[in-house]
Amino acid sequence: MEEWVGYKWHEYVTRQALGEFPEHAVYLKDEARSLGVLFRAFGGDPALSLVTAEPRHFRLRRRFLHKLAGTHRKFELAWRDEQNLRLPEKVARFPSKQLNRDLYIWLAALAASPVPGSSDWFTGNQSLVQSVIARWPGLENVYQRLVRQTLRWRPDPENLPEKEAAREQAIRQALVHPGSVNTLPTASTDPWPVIVWLYPALEQSTASGQVTGDDDNQSSPGGLAKKNKRRQAERVDAFDRDQGLMIFRLESLFSWTDFIPVDRAGDDTDEEDAEAVADDMDMISVSRDRKETSSSIKFDLDLPSEEHDDLRLGPGIHLPEWDWRSQSYRDAFCCVQPMLAKDVVPAELPEDLRRPAKRLQRQFSALKPLKQWQKRQVDGDELDLDACLEREVQNRRGQGVIDQKLFQRCQQNQRDLACLVLADASLSTETYINNHQRVIDIARDGLQLLSEALQASRDPFALFAFSSRRRDHVRFHHLKSFDEAYTSTIRGRIQALEPGFYTRMGAAIRQSIKLLQTRHEHQKILLLLTDGKPNDLDIYEGRYGVEDTRMAVQEAHKAGITPFCVTIDDEASDYLPYVFGSNNYVVIRDPAQLPLQLPKLYLNLTQ
């Protein structure tokens, strides 16, 4: 009973201190799709990702109720950098859902505008507001409504000391009449957050644990889902586990910030509330202590020995990579290594795929080349009896001009196209769907059913898969070339395909372009199957990987190749329109339907 009363008391005090309206809350996860469309419609950078902003710490003059509830120390505010637009996870500041939603819309419009010339946060935001209202006059009423509600939430200048009151008056004046205040008075505390403005990007330094080198930047394999919210951290010396029972100083027993040794490299933990604990901590201390888990991580990520690895076909192919920061190519930056599965056992089509395969074969057999007779030819395979009869009639009538085209020729009406299917075989495809089937299993079924269909239509096709571990080892798995027949050996290679490593998508696309350029067919299709964003262990993460993949797609278009992406990534709509274009991708909402949907997508592409 005491715990229940204490919990209810804490809930009541916190709600009163926050001054929010939880019944009118609007969440970013529900608005993200429409906000992304609006952000790009306002002229925002289409390469930016829409993610959650982490809380910022403020040294404010808090009221007694704020101190009692422990609130108003951290605030989620909007800001942007070169890779992301970060917005609050939840907006419940205003007494209506429409106003809270309007705040998201206003912040998206503000972030979509060009960066103001002034580097000062105070004057720069005023210029930004003026620019947005000048470009989109319809947003002025939205802004004024938000300002009126914001002023009610801000502290009253009459209750503040002189310097803080002068600063608050200046902020209020700047909100109501943007551009009317040039300087912000200083005070000993931080100004109350302005929720309708953009804040500077958080500093990225070595103290925050951000490492850009090849060895220490451990990203998620194959585009595994990651939390978007970042947290403040600092580098410390390795935690000494042998220092005895007293692992903290007694005088810091009741401090607000605890020192907790968390092994970042370990995945297995019994702490169910570890994420909540991390949210409550002001600073997370990160050390390089990996004595116990480094061997297991290295076992998972390092390349297998040649004895247990697939066969390498040649020394490797060096390809360029696009660096969006310098807007230039890095020549011979990546090494694509063609691989062939070793000791493959020829296999037949699995039993559960035989019935849909027969149905697809009947459907696709209608596309195979048909014989057609071309009549009235100067030469050909046989005499054209109709033409000969007509000539005899003309001859007997004594007509002067007699048609000499008396033959007919047989030709096959052949579809002039070639298709290369490129499958993502990164470690993320190890993920289970519906707790019984892996993504890689679904992809293999899709490759086999599509191959059975294309075999019936006699369209030339090739099958490859890819994964990567840094730029110097992009694995390009050879499943079937254009010149190989689809046999039980090819089925064995498909069934032997296993996931591993990461997703350096740009290099794999460029190698596929080189293979398609050797074909003489008029229509060339590059069909990409993937389950996530491009990423790798080194710098190939975030916007860098997206921009390189986008440039590789543009190279395919310039080469006369039609690239098309098929994905099961729920978040693909955030970045695939920018990478492939709005009409060159499709998201399969139910991954289990991929094997049956793939041949249908191919028909739509080629008809």
XYZ file of C-alpha atoms in Angstrom:
607
model
C 0.000 0.000 0.000
C 2.825 2.376 0.878
C 4.513 1.728 -2.470
C 1.269 2.396 -4.341
C 0.681 5.673 -2.477
C 4.282 6.699 -3.081
C 4.013 5.936 -6.775
C 0.757 7.897 -7.120
C 2.260 10.824 -5.210
C 5.322 10.842 -7.442
C 3.100 10.660 -10.532
C 0.953 13.559 -9.340
C 3.868 15.806 -8.360
C 5.691 15.120 -11.620
C 2.590 15.855 -13.696
C 1.994 19.125 -11.840
C 5.639 20.152 -12.167
C 5.879 19.424 -15.891
C 2.809 21.448 -16.730
C 2.104 19.269 -19.762
C -1.108 17.892 -21.232
C -0.526 14.129 -21.628
C -4.056 13.588 -22.949
C -3.138 15.785 -25.941
C 0.332 14.332 -26.547
C 1.555 13.834 -30.114
C 4.388 11.371 -30.776
C 7.100 11.611 -33.381
C 6.767 7.941 -34.329
C 3.178 8.608 -35.428
C 3.983 11.810 -37.316
C 7.339 10.832 -38.818
C 6.045 9.794 -42.241
C 3.988 12.942 -42.870
C 6.707 15.148 -41.369
C 9.270 13.624 -43.715
C 7.082 14.454 -46.703
C 6.500 18.012 -45.424
C 10.184 18.535 -44.674
C 11.132 17.636 -48.240
C 8.217 19.650 -49.655
C 9.495 22.689 -47.752
C 12.822 22.238 -49.563
C 14.709 20.301 -46.887
C 17.698 18.129 -47.696
C 16.222 14.762 -48.808
C 19.265 12.917 -47.454
C 18.563 13.900 -43.832
C 17.018 11.255 -41.600
C 14.251 12.143 -39.150
C 15.244 10.844 -35.694
C 14.619 11.502 -32.019
C 16.517 14.277 -30.244
C 18.332 13.421 -27.028
C 17.706 15.626 -23.968
C 19.955 18.629 -23.351
C 20.930 19.732 -19.855
C 20.097 23.266 -18.695
C 21.101 25.182 -15.581
C 17.788 26.908 -14.951
C 16.317 28.804 -12.029
C 13.783 26.195 -11.049
C 10.789 26.540 -8.791
C 10.356 24.535 -5.603
C 7.905 22.150 -7.302
C 10.391 21.524 -10.110
C 13.112 20.668 -7.589
C 10.755 18.449 -5.604
C 9.801 16.465 -8.720
C 13.318 16.519 -10.190
C 12.094 17.988 -13.490
C 13.161 20.828 -15.792
C 16.794 19.763 -15.890
C 16.691 18.150 -19.347
C 14.724 19.167 -22.441
C 14.303 17.576 -25.877
C 14.775 20.352 -28.437
C 14.966 20.398 -32.224
C 18.280 20.597 -34.068
C 19.914 19.341 -37.246
C 23.339 18.428 -38.542
C 24.717 17.037 -41.788
C 23.051 13.651 -41.333
C 19.899 14.021 -39.223
C 16.993 16.243 -38.312
C 16.316 15.617 -34.634
C 12.915 16.399 -33.137
C 11.413 15.772 -29.667
C 10.127 12.262 -29.145
C 6.855 13.648 -27.740
C 5.115 17.022 -27.755
C 2.548 17.549 -24.992
C 3.303 21.155 -24.135
C 0.069 22.677 -25.466
C -3.596 22.041 -24.525
C -4.664 20.582 -27.895
C -3.398 17.898 -30.241
C -3.543 20.291 -33.187
C -1.218 22.782 -31.498
C 1.232 20.036 -30.560
C 1.132 18.746 -34.128
C 1.619 22.300 -35.421
C 4.835 22.533 -33.413
C 6.226 19.523 -35.293
C 5.191 21.083 -38.624
C 6.741 24.441 -37.710
C 10.029 22.859 -36.636
C 10.158 20.860 -39.885
C 9.655 24.063 -41.897
C 12.303 25.837 -39.838
C 14.810 23.014 -40.352
C 14.104 22.896 -44.101
C 15.172 26.515 -44.585
C 18.768 27.458 -45.462
C 21.120 28.058 -42.549
C 21.150 31.796 -41.689
C 24.288 33.799 -42.233
C 24.557 34.687 -38.541
C 26.302 32.091 -36.414
C 24.679 33.457 -33.239
C 21.857 31.246 -31.978
C 19.689 34.175 -30.857
C 19.825 36.377 -33.963
C 20.135 33.378 -36.297
C 16.794 31.932 -35.208
C 15.086 35.284 -35.650
C 16.412 35.459 -39.214
C 15.297 31.888 -39.784
C 11.747 32.643 -38.601
C 11.564 35.693 -40.867
C 12.795 33.633 -43.819
C 10.212 30.872 -43.265
C 7.314 33.316 -42.949
C 8.477 35.171 -46.075
C 8.643 31.926 -48.088
C 5.489 30.367 -46.637
C 3.094 33.153 -45.535
C 0.462 30.600 -44.546
C 2.649 29.520 -41.618
C 2.571 32.950 -39.956
C -0.722 32.238 -38.190
C 0.627 28.865 -37.041
C 3.734 30.540 -35.649
C 1.794 33.231 -33.799
C -0.479 30.627 -32.166
C 2.547 28.660 -31.046
C 4.222 31.794 -29.675
C 1.180 32.753 -27.636
C 1.112 29.322 -26.010
C 4.889 29.329 -25.547
C 4.815 32.640 -23.676
C 2.336 31.163 -21.179
C 4.759 28.336 -20.484
C 7.811 30.565 -20.025
C 8.683 32.151 -16.620
C 7.268 35.551 -15.747
C 10.024 38.238 -15.908
C 8.570 39.917 -12.816
C 9.528 36.875 -10.725
C 13.167 36.799 -11.941
C 16.281 38.695 -10.867
C 17.158 41.805 -12.849
C 19.602 40.305 -15.359
C 17.515 37.196 -15.961
C 14.393 39.325 -16.319
C 16.094 41.497 -18.963
C 17.144 38.400 -20.863
C 13.648 36.910 -20.676
C 12.133 40.163 -21.928
C 14.524 40.122 -24.889
C 13.553 36.530 -25.773
C 9.860 37.358 -25.536
C 10.321 40.375 -27.780
C 12.266 38.272 -30.302
C 9.521 35.639 -30.326
C 6.683 38.095 -30.918
C 8.587 40.336 -33.347
C 11.419 38.344 -34.949
C 14.379 40.478 -35.962
C 13.659 43.288 -33.507
C 16.339 42.317 -30.937
C 20.021 42.188 -31.886
C 21.711 41.106 -28.644
C 20.759 38.744 -25.843
C 21.576 40.020 -22.310
C 23.722 37.666 -20.255
C 22.967 36.104 -16.869
C 24.464 33.526 -14.545
C 21.961 30.803 -15.499
C 20.900 29.364 -18.834
C 17.909 30.932 -20.603
C 14.644 29.028 -20.481
C 14.491 26.763 -23.608
C 12.763 28.222 -26.676
C 10.834 25.244 -28.029
C 9.873 26.918 -31.326
C 13.503 27.542 -32.346
C 16.308 25.313 -33.597
C 19.310 24.685 -31.382
C 22.938 24.173 -32.445
C 24.110 20.627 -33.112
C 25.720 18.881 -30.170
C 29.500 18.795 -30.259
C 31.100 15.549 -31.458
C 34.448 14.996 -29.796
C 36.611 12.218 -28.486
C 35.176 12.861 -25.033
C 31.773 11.725 -26.242
C 33.021 8.362 -27.332
C 32.645 9.028 -31.064
C 35.450 7.325 -32.957
C 35.796 7.640 -36.711
C 38.636 5.208 -37.277
C 38.297 1.837 -38.931
C 38.876 -0.267 -35.843
C 36.824 1.315 -33.106
C 33.638 2.353 -34.771
C 31.548 -0.745 -34.137
C 28.284 -0.278 -36.014
C 25.432 -2.719 -36.121
C 25.990 -5.621 -38.529
C 23.985 -5.532 -41.704
C 21.759 -2.639 -40.730
C 20.328 -4.129 -37.545
C 17.813 -1.818 -35.855
C 19.448 0.754 -33.618
C 18.125 3.275 -31.112
C 18.081 6.728 -32.639
C 18.455 8.592 -29.363
C 22.039 9.466 -28.475
C 23.350 9.977 -24.960
C 26.162 12.071 -23.528
C 29.253 10.113 -22.622
C 32.853 10.574 -21.562
C 36.011 8.504 -21.928
C 37.487 7.189 -18.671
C 40.251 4.800 -17.753
C 39.391 1.135 -17.602
C 37.351 0.216 -14.538
C 39.368 -1.855 -12.097
C 37.292 -4.826 -11.037
C 39.893 -5.964 -8.478
C 39.902 -2.920 -6.244
C 37.799 -4.534 -3.523
C 34.362 -4.003 -2.089
C 34.599 -0.216 -1.771
C 34.115 0.713 -5.408
C 32.985 4.286 -4.661
C 33.793 7.036 -2.220
C 31.397 7.284 0.711
C 30.979 11.019 0.261
C 29.479 10.388 -3.189
C 26.955 7.847 -1.931
C 24.017 10.214 -2.315
C 25.225 11.959 -5.495
C 22.859 12.235 -8.444
C 25.332 10.755 -10.934
C 26.332 7.116 -10.374
C 29.345 5.359 -11.837
C 28.183 2.068 -13.321
C 30.682 -0.192 -15.146
C 28.786 -1.294 -18.264
C 30.586 -3.511 -20.777
C 29.481 -1.979 -24.084
C 30.766 -4.891 -26.155
C 28.675 -7.524 -24.380
C 25.210 -8.345 -25.704
C 23.928 -10.658 -22.941
C 22.597 -8.908 -19.864
C 20.099 -9.590 -17.102
C 19.428 -5.887 -16.537
C 15.929 -5.397 -17.952
C 15.898 -1.730 -16.860
C 19.351 -0.894 -18.266
C 17.866 1.444 -20.864
C 15.817 3.317 -18.279
C 18.898 3.613 -16.068
C 20.868 5.057 -18.987
C 18.098 7.595 -19.643
C 18.274 8.803 -16.036
C 22.058 9.191 -15.962
C 23.521 12.612 -16.722
C 26.761 11.204 -18.113
C 27.690 7.679 -19.209
C 31.367 6.855 -18.697
C 32.850 4.608 -21.383
C 36.168 2.794 -21.015
C 38.106 0.508 -23.322
C 37.983 -2.484 -20.986
C 37.245 -5.510 -23.202
C 39.272 -8.178 -21.464
C 36.455 -10.713 -21.179
C 34.462 -10.226 -24.375
C 36.974 -9.153 -27.001
C 37.641 -12.703 -28.106
C 33.962 -13.481 -28.667
C 33.397 -10.264 -30.608
C 36.450 -10.951 -32.733
C 35.221 -14.464 -33.429
C 31.900 -13.111 -34.679
C 33.264 -10.348 -36.878
C 36.627 -11.480 -38.229
C 36.888 -13.191 -41.601
C 37.017 -16.993 -41.608
C 40.206 -18.775 -42.519
C 40.696 -19.770 -46.149
C 40.276 -23.406 -45.155
C 36.706 -22.785 -44.008
C 35.829 -19.922 -46.354
C 34.359 -19.912 -49.844
C 36.629 -19.998 -52.888
C 38.046 -16.666 -54.001
C 37.723 -16.068 -57.731
C 40.757 -13.971 -58.541
C 42.702 -11.347 -56.580
C 39.809 -8.879 -56.213
C 38.426 -5.927 -58.180
C 39.178 -2.365 -57.095
C 36.322 0.106 -57.463
C 35.830 3.767 -56.550
C 33.582 5.087 -53.813
C 31.740 8.408 -53.579
C 32.625 10.730 -50.698
C 29.699 13.147 -50.322
C 31.614 15.399 -47.946
C 34.257 16.249 -50.536
C 31.865 15.711 -53.484
C 34.442 13.526 -55.227
C 35.292 9.881 -55.877
C 37.911 7.943 -53.941
C 39.644 6.024 -56.691
C 40.235 2.282 -56.167
C 38.943 2.674 -52.615
C 37.005 -0.611 -52.353
C 38.055 -4.142 -53.185
C 35.276 -6.429 -54.409
C 36.172 -10.095 -53.935
C 34.156 -12.550 -56.094
C 33.369 -15.673 -54.055
C 32.117 -19.135 -55.007
C 30.631 -21.553 -52.498
C 32.946 -24.497 -51.895
C 31.797 -28.129 -51.864
C 28.257 -27.273 -52.996
C 25.904 -30.258 -53.172
C 23.491 -30.157 -56.161
C 19.932 -29.872 -54.897
C 16.397 -30.092 -56.169
C 13.686 -27.543 -55.569
C 12.293 -27.842 -52.000
C 8.976 -29.623 -51.719
C 7.078 -26.585 -50.434
C 8.148 -24.531 -53.482
C 7.238 -27.008 -56.214
C 3.544 -26.142 -56.514
C 4.047 -22.331 -56.753
C 6.996 -22.973 -59.079
C 4.802 -24.939 -61.523
C 2.205 -22.167 -61.475
C 4.865 -19.553 -62.224
C 6.356 -21.698 -64.984
C 2.996 -21.878 -66.735
C 2.562 -18.126 -66.381
C 6.059 -17.211 -67.554
C 6.127 -19.746 -70.404
C 3.789 -17.410 -72.275
C 6.694 -14.962 -72.464
C 9.156 -17.303 -74.135
C 10.139 -16.657 -77.779
C 7.487 -17.595 -80.361
C 8.014 -18.398 -84.044
C 6.553 -15.858 -86.467
C 6.530 -15.975 -90.293
C 7.479 -12.777 -92.111
C 5.813 -12.845 -95.539
C 6.783 -11.172 -98.863
C 10.546 -11.237 -98.392
C 13.159 -10.970 -101.159
C 14.760 -14.134 -99.777
C 13.854 -16.504 -97.004
C 13.341 -20.067 -95.806
C 10.325 -20.995 -97.958
C 8.251 -19.732 -100.862
C 5.358 -17.462 -99.944
C 2.450 -19.203 -101.723
C 0.171 -16.189 -101.517
C 2.814 -13.960 -103.090
C 3.512 -16.512 -105.841
C -0.195 -16.811 -106.654
C -0.591 -13.060 -106.806
C 2.417 -12.780 -109.158
C 0.948 -15.361 -111.492
C -2.316 -13.429 -111.608
C -0.469 -10.210 -112.379
C 1.560 -11.938 -115.101
C -1.541 -13.271 -116.873
C -3.190 -9.853 -116.740
C -0.137 -8.415 -118.446
C 0.637 -5.916 -115.727
C 4.017 -4.271 -116.234
C 5.283 -4.180 -112.590
C 5.393 -7.547 -110.903
C 6.279 -7.971 -107.200
C 9.534 -9.924 -106.725
C 9.098 -10.608 -102.973
C 8.130 -14.280 -103.178
C 9.635 -15.756 -99.975
C 8.772 -15.980 -96.319
C 11.208 -16.074 -93.357
C 10.733 -17.575 -89.892
C 11.857 -15.429 -86.943
C 11.570 -15.776 -83.187
C 9.855 -12.936 -81.348
C 12.401 -12.686 -78.501
C 12.248 -10.400 -75.428
C 15.335 -8.189 -75.626
C 16.228 -7.911 -71.942
C 18.645 -9.197 -69.298
C 18.228 -9.186 -65.520
C 20.815 -9.362 -62.735
C 19.455 -10.142 -59.265
C 21.614 -8.880 -56.382
C 20.711 -10.177 -52.908
C 21.779 -8.735 -49.568
C 23.440 -11.491 -47.514
C 24.557 -9.376 -44.548
C 24.252 -10.457 -40.943
C 20.875 -8.734 -40.523
C 19.290 -11.410 -42.732
C 19.873 -13.810 -39.838
C 16.870 -12.174 -38.146
C 13.817 -14.387 -37.655
C 10.401 -13.457 -39.066
C 7.391 -14.682 -37.079
C 9.820 -16.638 -34.862
C 10.187 -19.518 -37.299
C 11.770 -18.360 -40.565
C 14.882 -16.285 -41.164
C 15.081 -13.430 -43.639
C 17.834 -15.259 -45.530
C 15.560 -18.305 -45.881
C 12.822 -16.132 -47.381
C 15.333 -14.507 -49.744
C 16.606 -17.917 -50.882
C 13.060 -19.076 -51.611
C 12.476 -15.892 -53.589
C 15.625 -16.416 -55.647
C 14.661 -19.994 -56.445
C 11.077 -19.183 -57.463
C 12.205 -16.261 -59.623
C 14.833 -18.471 -61.247
C 12.244 -21.144 -62.050
C 10.028 -18.481 -63.635
C 12.834 -16.911 -65.683
C 13.957 -20.324 -66.841
C 10.471 -20.816 -68.296
C 10.469 -17.421 -70.019
C 14.036 -17.936 -71.322
C 15.031 -14.437 -70.262
C 18.812 -14.298 -69.634
C 19.476 -13.702 -65.924
C 22.258 -13.813 -63.353
C 22.221 -14.224 -59.567
C 24.689 -12.717 -57.084
C 24.745 -11.930 -53.359
C 26.930 -9.566 -51.369
C 28.159 -8.699 -47.895
C 31.189 -6.781 -46.644
C 33.683 -6.218 -43.888
C 35.174 -2.791 -44.426
C 36.152 -1.363 -47.771
C 38.943 -3.835 -48.523
C 36.741 -6.946 -48.446
C 33.379 -6.668 -50.191
C 32.227 -10.250 -50.723
C 30.456 -10.779 -54.065
C 28.966 -14.279 -54.018
C 28.681 -15.939 -57.435
C 25.429 -17.910 -57.675
C 24.715 -17.915 -61.420
C 26.217 -16.028 -64.337
C 24.379 -15.101 -67.527
C 26.126 -17.873 -69.457
C 25.316 -20.656 -66.979
C 22.202 -22.797 -67.242
C 19.902 -22.982 -64.252
C 20.641 -26.463 -62.914
C 20.659 -28.340 -59.633
C 24.156 -26.974 -58.991
C 22.798 -23.409 -59.063
C 20.020 -24.444 -56.681
C 22.667 -25.889 -54.372
C 24.578 -22.584 -54.391
C 21.420 -20.657 -53.518
C 20.544 -23.031 -50.691
C 24.111 -22.828 -49.358
C 23.960 -19.033 -49.062
C 24.385 -17.930 -45.436
C 24.348 -14.448 -43.832
C 27.381 -12.645 -42.487
C 29.105 -9.285 -42.061
C 27.814 -5.918 -43.279
C 26.190 -4.075 -46.210
C 28.489 -2.003 -48.439
C 25.826 -1.571 -51.064
C 27.499 0.930 -53.400
C 30.431 -1.336 -54.294
C 28.121 -4.300 -54.981
C 25.943 -2.187 -57.287
C 28.988 -0.913 -59.208
C 30.231 -4.463 -59.761
C 26.747 -5.453 -60.992
C 26.820 -2.517 -63.425
C 30.101 -3.780 -64.888
C 28.583 -7.228 -65.459
C 25.413 -5.848 -67.064
C 27.407 -3.588 -69.386
C 28.842 -6.693 -71.065
C 25.358 -7.715 -72.228
C 24.051 -6.781 -75.685
C 20.356 -6.732 -74.738
C 18.494 -3.455 -75.119
C 16.812 -3.526 -71.667
C 18.999 -4.263 -68.636
C 17.509 -4.623 -65.152
C 19.328 -4.634 -61.806
C 17.016 -6.091 -59.156
C 18.270 -5.521 -55.599
C 16.901 -7.481 -52.621
C 17.720 -6.050 -49.195
C 16.406 -5.723 -45.662
C 18.047 -2.516 -44.440
C 20.176 0.562 -45.010
C 23.765 0.421 -46.299
C 26.360 0.232 -43.517
C 29.767 -1.155 -42.644
C 32.322 -1.183 -39.840
C 34.257 1.889 -40.980
C 32.992 5.257 -42.239
C 30.283 3.582 -44.345
C 27.468 4.506 -41.970
C 24.624 6.977 -41.926
C 24.597 9.544 -44.700
C 27.974 8.454 -46.124
C 26.629 5.017 -47.070
C 23.309 6.406 -48.325
C 25.031 8.990 -50.546
C 27.458 6.439 -52.018
C 24.594 4.050 -52.793
C 22.611 6.881 -54.375
C 25.572 7.796 -56.580
C 25.958 4.138 -57.633
C 22.259 4.080 -58.604
C 22.763 7.213 -60.693
C 25.719 5.525 -62.395
C 23.420 2.631 -63.295
C 20.909 5.006 -64.903
C 23.672 6.667 -66.919
C 24.783 3.224 -68.151
C 21.275 2.507 -69.476
C 20.442 0.098 -66.634
C 17.157 0.107 -64.719
C 17.840 -0.379 -60.975
C 14.942 -1.489 -58.792
C 15.021 -2.202 -55.050
C 12.829 -4.710 -53.214
C 13.047 -4.405 -49.436
C 11.328 -5.584 -46.273
C 12.674 -2.683 -44.190
C 9.764 -0.867 -42.490
C 11.796 2.356 -42.432
C 12.762 2.157 -46.100
C 10.341 4.914 -47.091
C 12.537 7.373 -45.193
C 15.576 6.920 -47.443
C 14.788 4.793 -50.519
C 12.945 7.581 -52.418
C 16.127 9.622 -52.120
C 18.378 6.725 -53.156
C 16.355 4.990 -55.905
C 13.621 7.484 -56.768
C 9.949 7.346 -55.889
C 9.049 4.764 -58.578
C 12.066 2.467 -58.395
C 11.490 0.608 -55.139
C 8.844 -1.365 -53.314
C 8.458 -2.272 -49.630
C 7.114 -5.754 -48.896
C 5.172 -5.306 -45.648
C 4.816 -9.043 -45.061
C 8.281 -10.575 -45.601
C 6.800 -14.066 -45.891
C 5.157 -12.966 -49.171
C 8.474 -12.014 -50.789
C 8.989 -15.305 -52.718
C 5.585 -15.013 -54.412
C 5.734 -11.245 -54.922
C 9.155 -11.244 -56.564
C 8.095 -12.842 -59.894
C 5.081 -10.499 -60.054
C 7.353 -7.491 -59.602
C 9.577 -8.783 -62.385
C 6.581 -9.046 -64.718
C 5.587 -5.457 -63.954
C 9.114 -4.274 -64.662
C 9.480 -6.059 -67.987
C 6.045 -5.877 -69.592
